[in-house]
PDB file of C-alpha atoms in Angstrom:
ATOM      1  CA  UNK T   1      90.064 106.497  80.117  1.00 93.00           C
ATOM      2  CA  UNK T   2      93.299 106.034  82.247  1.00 97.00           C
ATOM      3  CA  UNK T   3      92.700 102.931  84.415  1.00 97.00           C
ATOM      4  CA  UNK T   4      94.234 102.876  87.891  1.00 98.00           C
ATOM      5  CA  UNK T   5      94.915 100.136  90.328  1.00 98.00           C
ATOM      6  CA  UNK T   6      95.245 101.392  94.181  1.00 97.00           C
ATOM      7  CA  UNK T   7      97.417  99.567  96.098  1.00 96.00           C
ATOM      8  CA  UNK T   8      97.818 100.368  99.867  1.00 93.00           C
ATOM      9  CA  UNK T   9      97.479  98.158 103.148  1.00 91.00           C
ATOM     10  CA  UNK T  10      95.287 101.582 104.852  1.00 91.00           C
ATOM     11  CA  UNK T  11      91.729 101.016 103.345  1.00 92.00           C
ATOM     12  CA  UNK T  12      90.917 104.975 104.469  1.00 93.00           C
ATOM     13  CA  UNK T  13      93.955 106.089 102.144  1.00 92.00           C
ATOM     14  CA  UNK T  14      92.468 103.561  98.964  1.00 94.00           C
ATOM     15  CA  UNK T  15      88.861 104.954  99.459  1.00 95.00           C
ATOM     16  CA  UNK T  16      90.125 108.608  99.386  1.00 94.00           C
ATOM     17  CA  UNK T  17      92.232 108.312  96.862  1.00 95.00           C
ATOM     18  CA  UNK T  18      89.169 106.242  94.899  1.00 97.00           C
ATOM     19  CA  UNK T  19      87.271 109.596  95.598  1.00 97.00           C
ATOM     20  CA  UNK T  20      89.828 111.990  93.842  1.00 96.00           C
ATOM     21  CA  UNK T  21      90.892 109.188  90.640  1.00 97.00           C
ATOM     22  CA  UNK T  22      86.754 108.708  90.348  1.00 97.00           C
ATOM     23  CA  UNK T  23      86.078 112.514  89.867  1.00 97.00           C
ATOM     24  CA  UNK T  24      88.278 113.486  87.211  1.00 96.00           C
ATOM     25  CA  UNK T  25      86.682 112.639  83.627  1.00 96.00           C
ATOM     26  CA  UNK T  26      89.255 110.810  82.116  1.00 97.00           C
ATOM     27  CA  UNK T  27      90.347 108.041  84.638  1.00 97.00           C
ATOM     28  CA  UNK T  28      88.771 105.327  86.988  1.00 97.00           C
ATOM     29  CA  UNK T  29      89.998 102.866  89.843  1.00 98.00           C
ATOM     30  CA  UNK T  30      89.446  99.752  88.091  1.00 97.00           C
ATOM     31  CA  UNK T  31      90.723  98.136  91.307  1.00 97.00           C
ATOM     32  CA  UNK T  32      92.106  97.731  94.739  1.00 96.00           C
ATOM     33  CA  UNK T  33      94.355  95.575  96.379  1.00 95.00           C
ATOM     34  CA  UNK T  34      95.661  95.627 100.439  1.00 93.00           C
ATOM     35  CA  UNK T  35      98.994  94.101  99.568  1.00 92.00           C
ATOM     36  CA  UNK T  36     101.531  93.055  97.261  1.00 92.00           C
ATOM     37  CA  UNK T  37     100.640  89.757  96.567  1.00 93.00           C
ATOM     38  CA  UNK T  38      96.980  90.662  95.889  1.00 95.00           C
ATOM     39  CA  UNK T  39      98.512  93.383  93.645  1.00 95.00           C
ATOM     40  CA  UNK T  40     100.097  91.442  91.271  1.00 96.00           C
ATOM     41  CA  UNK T  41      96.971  89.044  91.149  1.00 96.00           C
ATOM     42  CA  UNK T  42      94.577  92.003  90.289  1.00 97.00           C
ATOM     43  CA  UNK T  43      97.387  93.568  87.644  1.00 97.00           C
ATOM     44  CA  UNK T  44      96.697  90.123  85.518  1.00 96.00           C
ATOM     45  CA  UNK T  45      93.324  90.074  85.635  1.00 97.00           C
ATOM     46  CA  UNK T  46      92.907  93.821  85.056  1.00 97.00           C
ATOM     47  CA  UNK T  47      95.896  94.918  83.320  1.00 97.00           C
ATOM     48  CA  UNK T  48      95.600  98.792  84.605  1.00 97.00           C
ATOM     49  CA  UNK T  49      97.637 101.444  82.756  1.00 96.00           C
ATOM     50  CA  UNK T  50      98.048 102.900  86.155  1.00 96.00           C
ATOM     51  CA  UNK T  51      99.343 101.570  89.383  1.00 96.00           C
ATOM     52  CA  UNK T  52      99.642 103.431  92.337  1.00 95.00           C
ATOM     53  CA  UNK T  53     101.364 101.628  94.794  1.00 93.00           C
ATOM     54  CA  UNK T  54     102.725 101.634  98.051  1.00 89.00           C
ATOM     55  CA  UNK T  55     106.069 100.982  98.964  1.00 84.00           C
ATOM     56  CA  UNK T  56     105.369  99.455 102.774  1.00 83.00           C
ATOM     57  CA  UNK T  57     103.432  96.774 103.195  1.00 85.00           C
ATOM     58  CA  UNK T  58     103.093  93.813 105.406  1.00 82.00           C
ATOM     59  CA  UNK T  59     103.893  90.898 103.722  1.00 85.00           C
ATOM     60  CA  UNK T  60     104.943  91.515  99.966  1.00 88.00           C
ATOM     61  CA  UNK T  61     106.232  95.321  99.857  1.00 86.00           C
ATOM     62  CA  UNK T  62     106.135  97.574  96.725  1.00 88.00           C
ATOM     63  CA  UNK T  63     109.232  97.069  95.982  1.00 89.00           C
ATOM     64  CA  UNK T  64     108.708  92.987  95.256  1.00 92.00           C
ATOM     65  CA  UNK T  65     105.227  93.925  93.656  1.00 94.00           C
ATOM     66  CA  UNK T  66     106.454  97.031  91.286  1.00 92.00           C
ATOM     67  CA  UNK T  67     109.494  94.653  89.727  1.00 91.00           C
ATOM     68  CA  UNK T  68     106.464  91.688  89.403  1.00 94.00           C
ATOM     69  CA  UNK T  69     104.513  94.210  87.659  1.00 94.00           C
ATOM     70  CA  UNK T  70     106.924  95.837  85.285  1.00 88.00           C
ATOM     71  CA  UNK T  71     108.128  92.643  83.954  1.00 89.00           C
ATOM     72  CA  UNK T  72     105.281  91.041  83.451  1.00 92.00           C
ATOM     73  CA  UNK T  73     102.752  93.608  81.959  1.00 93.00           C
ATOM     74  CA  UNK T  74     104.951  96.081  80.132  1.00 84.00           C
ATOM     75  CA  UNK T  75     102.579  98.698  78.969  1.00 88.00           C
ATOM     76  CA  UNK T  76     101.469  99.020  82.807  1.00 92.00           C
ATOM     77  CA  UNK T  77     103.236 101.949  84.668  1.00 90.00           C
ATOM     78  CA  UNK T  78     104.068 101.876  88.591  1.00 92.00           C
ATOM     79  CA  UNK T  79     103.785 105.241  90.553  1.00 91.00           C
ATOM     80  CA  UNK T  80     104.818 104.833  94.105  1.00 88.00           C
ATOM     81  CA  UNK T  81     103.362 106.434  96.867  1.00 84.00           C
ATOM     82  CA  UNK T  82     105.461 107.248 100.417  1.00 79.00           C
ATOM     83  CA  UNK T  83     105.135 109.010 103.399  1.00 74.00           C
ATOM     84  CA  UNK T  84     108.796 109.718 103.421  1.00 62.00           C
ATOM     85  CA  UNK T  85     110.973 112.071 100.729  1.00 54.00           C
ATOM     86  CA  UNK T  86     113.520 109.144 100.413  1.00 53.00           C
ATOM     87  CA  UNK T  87     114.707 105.926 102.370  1.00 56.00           C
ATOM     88  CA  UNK T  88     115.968 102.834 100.603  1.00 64.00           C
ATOM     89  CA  UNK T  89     112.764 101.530  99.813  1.00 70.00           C
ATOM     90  CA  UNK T  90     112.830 104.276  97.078  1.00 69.00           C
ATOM     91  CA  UNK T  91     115.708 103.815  95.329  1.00 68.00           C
ATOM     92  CA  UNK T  92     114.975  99.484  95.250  1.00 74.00           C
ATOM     93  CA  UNK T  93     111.403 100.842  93.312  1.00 75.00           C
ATOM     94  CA  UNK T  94     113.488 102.703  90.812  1.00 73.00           C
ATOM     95  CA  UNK T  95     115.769  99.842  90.220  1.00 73.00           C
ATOM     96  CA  UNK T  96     112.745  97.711  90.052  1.00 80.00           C
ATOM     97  CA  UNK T  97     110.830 100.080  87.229  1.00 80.00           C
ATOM     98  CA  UNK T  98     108.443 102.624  89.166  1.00 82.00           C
ATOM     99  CA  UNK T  99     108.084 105.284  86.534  1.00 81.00           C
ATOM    100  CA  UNK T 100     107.721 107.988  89.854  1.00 80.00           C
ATOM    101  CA  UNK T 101     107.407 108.815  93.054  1.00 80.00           C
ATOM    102  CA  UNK T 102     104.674 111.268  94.961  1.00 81.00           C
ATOM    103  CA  UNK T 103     104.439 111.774  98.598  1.00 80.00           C
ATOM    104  CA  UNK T 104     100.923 110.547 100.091  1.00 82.00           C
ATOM    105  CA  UNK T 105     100.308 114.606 101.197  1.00 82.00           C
ATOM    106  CA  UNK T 106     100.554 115.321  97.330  1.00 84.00           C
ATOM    107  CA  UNK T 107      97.541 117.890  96.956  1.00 90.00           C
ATOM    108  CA  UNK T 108      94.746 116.103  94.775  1.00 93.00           C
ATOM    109  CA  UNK T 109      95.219 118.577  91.569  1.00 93.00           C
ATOM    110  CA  UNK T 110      98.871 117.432  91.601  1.00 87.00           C
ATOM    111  CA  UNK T 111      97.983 114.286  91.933  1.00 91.00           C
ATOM    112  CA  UNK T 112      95.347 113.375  89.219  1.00 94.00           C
ATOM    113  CA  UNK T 113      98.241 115.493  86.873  1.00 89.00           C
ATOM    114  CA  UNK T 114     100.872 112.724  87.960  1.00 87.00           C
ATOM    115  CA  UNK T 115      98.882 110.225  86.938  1.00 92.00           C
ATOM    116  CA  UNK T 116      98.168 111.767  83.632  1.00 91.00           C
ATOM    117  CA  UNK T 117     102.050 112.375  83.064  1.00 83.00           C
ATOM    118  CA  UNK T 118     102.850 108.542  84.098  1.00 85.00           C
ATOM    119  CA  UNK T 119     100.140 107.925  81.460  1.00 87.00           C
ATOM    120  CA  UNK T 120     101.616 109.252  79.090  1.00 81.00           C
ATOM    121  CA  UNK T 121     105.485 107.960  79.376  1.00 74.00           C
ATOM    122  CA  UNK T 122     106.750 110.352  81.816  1.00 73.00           C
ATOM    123  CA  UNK T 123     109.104 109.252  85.018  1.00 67.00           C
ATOM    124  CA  UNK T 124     107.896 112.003  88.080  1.00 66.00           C
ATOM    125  CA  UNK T 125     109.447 112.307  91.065  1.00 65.00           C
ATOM    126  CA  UNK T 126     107.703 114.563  93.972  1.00 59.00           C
ATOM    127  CA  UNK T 127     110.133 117.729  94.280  1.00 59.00           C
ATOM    128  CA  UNK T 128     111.614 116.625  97.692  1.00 59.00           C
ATOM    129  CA  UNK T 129     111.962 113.480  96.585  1.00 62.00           C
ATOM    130  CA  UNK T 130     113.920 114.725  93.468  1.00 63.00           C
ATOM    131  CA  UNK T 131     116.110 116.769  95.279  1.00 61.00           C
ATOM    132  CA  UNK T 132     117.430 114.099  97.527  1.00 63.00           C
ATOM    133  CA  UNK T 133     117.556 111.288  94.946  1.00 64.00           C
ATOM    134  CA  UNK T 134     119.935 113.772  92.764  1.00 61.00           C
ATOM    135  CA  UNK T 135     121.964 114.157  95.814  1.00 63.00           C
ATOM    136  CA  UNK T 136     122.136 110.479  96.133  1.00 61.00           C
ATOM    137  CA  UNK T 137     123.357 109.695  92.659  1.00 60.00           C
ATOM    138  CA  UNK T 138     125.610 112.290  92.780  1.00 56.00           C
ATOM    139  CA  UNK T 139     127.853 111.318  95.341  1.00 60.00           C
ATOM    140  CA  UNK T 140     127.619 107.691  93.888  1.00 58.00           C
ATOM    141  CA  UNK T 141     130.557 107.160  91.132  1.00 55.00           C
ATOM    142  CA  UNK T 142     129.416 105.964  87.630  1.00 52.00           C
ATOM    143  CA  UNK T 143     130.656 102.870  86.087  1.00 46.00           C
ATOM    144  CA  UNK T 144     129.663 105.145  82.496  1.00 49.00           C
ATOM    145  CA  UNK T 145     129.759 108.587  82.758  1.00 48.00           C
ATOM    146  CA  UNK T 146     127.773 111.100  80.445  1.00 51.00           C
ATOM    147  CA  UNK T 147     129.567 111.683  77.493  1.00 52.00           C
ATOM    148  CA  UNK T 148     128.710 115.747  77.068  1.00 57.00           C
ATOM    149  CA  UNK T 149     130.626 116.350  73.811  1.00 63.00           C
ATOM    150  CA  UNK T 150     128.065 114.379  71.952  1.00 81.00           C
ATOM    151  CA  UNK T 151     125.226 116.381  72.208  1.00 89.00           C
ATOM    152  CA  UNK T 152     123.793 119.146  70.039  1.00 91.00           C
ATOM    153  CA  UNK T 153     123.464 122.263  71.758  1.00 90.00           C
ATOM    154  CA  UNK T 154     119.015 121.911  71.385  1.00 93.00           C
ATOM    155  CA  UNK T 155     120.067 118.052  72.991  1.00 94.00           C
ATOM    156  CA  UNK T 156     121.639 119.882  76.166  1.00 92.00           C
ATOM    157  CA  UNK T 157     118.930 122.668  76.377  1.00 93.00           C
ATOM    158  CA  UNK T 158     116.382 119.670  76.196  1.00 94.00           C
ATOM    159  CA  UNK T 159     117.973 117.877  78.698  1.00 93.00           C
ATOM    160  CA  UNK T 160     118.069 120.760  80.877  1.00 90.00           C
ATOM    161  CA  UNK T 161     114.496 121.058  81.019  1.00 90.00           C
ATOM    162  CA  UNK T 162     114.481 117.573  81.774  1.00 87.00           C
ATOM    163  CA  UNK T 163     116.815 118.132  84.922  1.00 82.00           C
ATOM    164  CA  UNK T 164     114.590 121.223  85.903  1.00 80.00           C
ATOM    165  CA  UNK T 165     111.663 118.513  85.774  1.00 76.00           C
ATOM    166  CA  UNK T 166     109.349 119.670  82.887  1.00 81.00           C
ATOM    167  CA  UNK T 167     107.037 117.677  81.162  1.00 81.00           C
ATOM    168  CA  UNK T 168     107.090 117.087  77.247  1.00 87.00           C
ATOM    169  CA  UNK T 169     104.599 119.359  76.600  1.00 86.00           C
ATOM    170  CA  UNK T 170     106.555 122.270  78.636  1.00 88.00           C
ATOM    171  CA  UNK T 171     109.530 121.440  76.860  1.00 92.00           C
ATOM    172  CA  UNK T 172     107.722 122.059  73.369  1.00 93.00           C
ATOM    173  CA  UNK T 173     106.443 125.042  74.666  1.00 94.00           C
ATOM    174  CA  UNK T 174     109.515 126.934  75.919  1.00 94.00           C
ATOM    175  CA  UNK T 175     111.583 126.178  72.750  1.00 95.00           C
ATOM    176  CA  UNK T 176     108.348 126.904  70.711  1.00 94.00           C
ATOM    177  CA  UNK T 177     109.318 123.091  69.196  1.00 96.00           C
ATOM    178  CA  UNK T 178     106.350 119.842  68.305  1.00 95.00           C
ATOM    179  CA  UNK T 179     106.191 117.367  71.138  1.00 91.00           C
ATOM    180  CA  UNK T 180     106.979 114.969  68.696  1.00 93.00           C
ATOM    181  CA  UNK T 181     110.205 117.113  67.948  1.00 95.00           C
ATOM    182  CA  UNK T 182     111.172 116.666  71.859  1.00 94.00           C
ATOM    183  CA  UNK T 183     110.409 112.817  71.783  1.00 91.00           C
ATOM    184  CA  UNK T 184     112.622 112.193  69.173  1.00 94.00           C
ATOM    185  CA  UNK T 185     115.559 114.337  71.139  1.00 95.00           C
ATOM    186  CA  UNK T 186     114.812 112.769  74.212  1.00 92.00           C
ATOM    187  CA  UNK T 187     115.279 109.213  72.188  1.00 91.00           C
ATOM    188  CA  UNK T 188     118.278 110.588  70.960  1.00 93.00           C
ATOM    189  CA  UNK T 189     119.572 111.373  74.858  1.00 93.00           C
ATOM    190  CA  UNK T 190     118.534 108.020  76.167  1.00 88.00           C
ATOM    191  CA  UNK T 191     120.959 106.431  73.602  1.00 89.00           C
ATOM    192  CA  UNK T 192     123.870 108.688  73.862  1.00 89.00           C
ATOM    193  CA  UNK T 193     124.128 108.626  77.822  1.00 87.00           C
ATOM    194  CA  UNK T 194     123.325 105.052  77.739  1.00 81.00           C
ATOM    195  CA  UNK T 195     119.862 106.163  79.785  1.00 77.00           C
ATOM    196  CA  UNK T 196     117.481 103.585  81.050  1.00 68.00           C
ATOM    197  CA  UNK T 197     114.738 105.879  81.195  1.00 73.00           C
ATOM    198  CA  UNK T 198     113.734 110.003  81.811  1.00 77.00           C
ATOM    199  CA  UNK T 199     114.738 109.431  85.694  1.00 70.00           C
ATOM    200  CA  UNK T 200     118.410 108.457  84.489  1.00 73.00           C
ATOM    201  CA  UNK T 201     118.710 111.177  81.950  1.00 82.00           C
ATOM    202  CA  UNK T 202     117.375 113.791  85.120  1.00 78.00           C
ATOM    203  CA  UNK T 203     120.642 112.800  87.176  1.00 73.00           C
ATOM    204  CA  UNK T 204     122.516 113.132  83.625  1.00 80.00           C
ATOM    205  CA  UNK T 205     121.564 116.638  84.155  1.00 83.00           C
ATOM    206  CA  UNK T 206     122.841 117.416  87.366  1.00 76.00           C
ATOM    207  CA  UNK T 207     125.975 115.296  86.399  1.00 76.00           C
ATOM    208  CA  UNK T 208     126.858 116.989  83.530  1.00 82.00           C
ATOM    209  CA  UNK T 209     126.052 120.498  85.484  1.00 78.00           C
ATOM    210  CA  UNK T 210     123.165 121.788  83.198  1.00 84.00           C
ATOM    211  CA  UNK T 211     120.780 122.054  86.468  1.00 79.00           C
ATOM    212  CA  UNK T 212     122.553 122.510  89.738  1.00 71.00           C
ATOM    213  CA  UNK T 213     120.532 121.106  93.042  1.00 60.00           C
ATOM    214  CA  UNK T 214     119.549 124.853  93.850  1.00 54.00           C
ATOM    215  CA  UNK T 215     118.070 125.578  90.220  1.00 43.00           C
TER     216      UNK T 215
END
């Protein structure tokens, strides 16, 4: 069972979501909490694999609570929830280790799969929220920038499914590769292009000009 902790100030928003996370068969809402601080209290105690948090809140926001959380309980991923497809509040929860970002109108299939993909090591991003972060980093200048010549030629076309936003599993399927085959490439990419994570090596992709912001 994937175990989730909600995290939202609006207790109508917590008890739907509670609804949808409750129904699927392999997850549960171990716990709720109306602000940061509360959060980061019930993270300890519960140590979810799971948190879906929001990024404003009165008091402590997400941003606060989501680095509190990644540094203290490693094998517990953030997934931040906004109303908006990007203000500044999303790019401080990047820097601070959210491992995604859906918009609160996600539909409740997508939803429950986002979860599942944070699970299981993925970093998401909502497509709108994708398109402008991309944007974003692109017209920001790079201390470090990619070093193309270094990859293999299945590195690039695996990092251009990365850019186009496919899971691990899709990957494996569309080069008829193992999963385990894609993990190890995708280890590979983090190290040559001096990655942090899957969201870094997404911009790498746009950067480099495997995926262009139209497709």
């Amino acid at each position: 069972m994937i175990d989730v902790l909600l995290v939202d100030d609006q207790q109508l928003l917590r008890h739907s979501l509670a609804i949808i996370i409750n129904a699927a068969p392999d997850m549960t809402v171990v716990g709720e909490a109306g602000d940061g601080s509360e959060a980061v209290t019930l993270a300890r105690q519960l140590r979810p694999d799971v948190v879906l948090m929001d990024i404003r809140m009165p008091g402590q926001d997400g941003i606060v609570t989501t680095r509190q959380i990644s540094q203290e309980l490693t094998e517990t991923r953030v997934l931040v929830l906004t109303m908006f497809e990007l203000d500044e509040y999303v790019y401080g929860a990047l820097r601070a280790g959210a491992s995604g970002f859906l918009l609160k109108d996600t539909n409740p299939d997508d939803l429950l799969a986002m979860v599942r993909r944070t699970h299981a090591g993925e970093s998401l991003f909502a497509p709108a929220i994708l398109t402008r972060l991309v944007e974003h980093y692109l017209a920001t200048p790079r201390h470090q920038p990619p070093r193309p010549d270094g990859l293999t030629q299945r590195e690039a076309e695996i990092l251009t499914h990365i850019g186009r936003g496919l899971s691990n599993d899709e990957i494996a399927t569309a080069l008829t590769i193992s999963v385990k085959t894609v993990k190890t490439h995708i280890s590979r990419l983090l190290s040559k292009l001096a990655a942090r994570d899957r969201a870094q090596l997404v911009i790498a992709a746009y950067e480099l000009g495997l995926v262009t912001p139209r497709g």
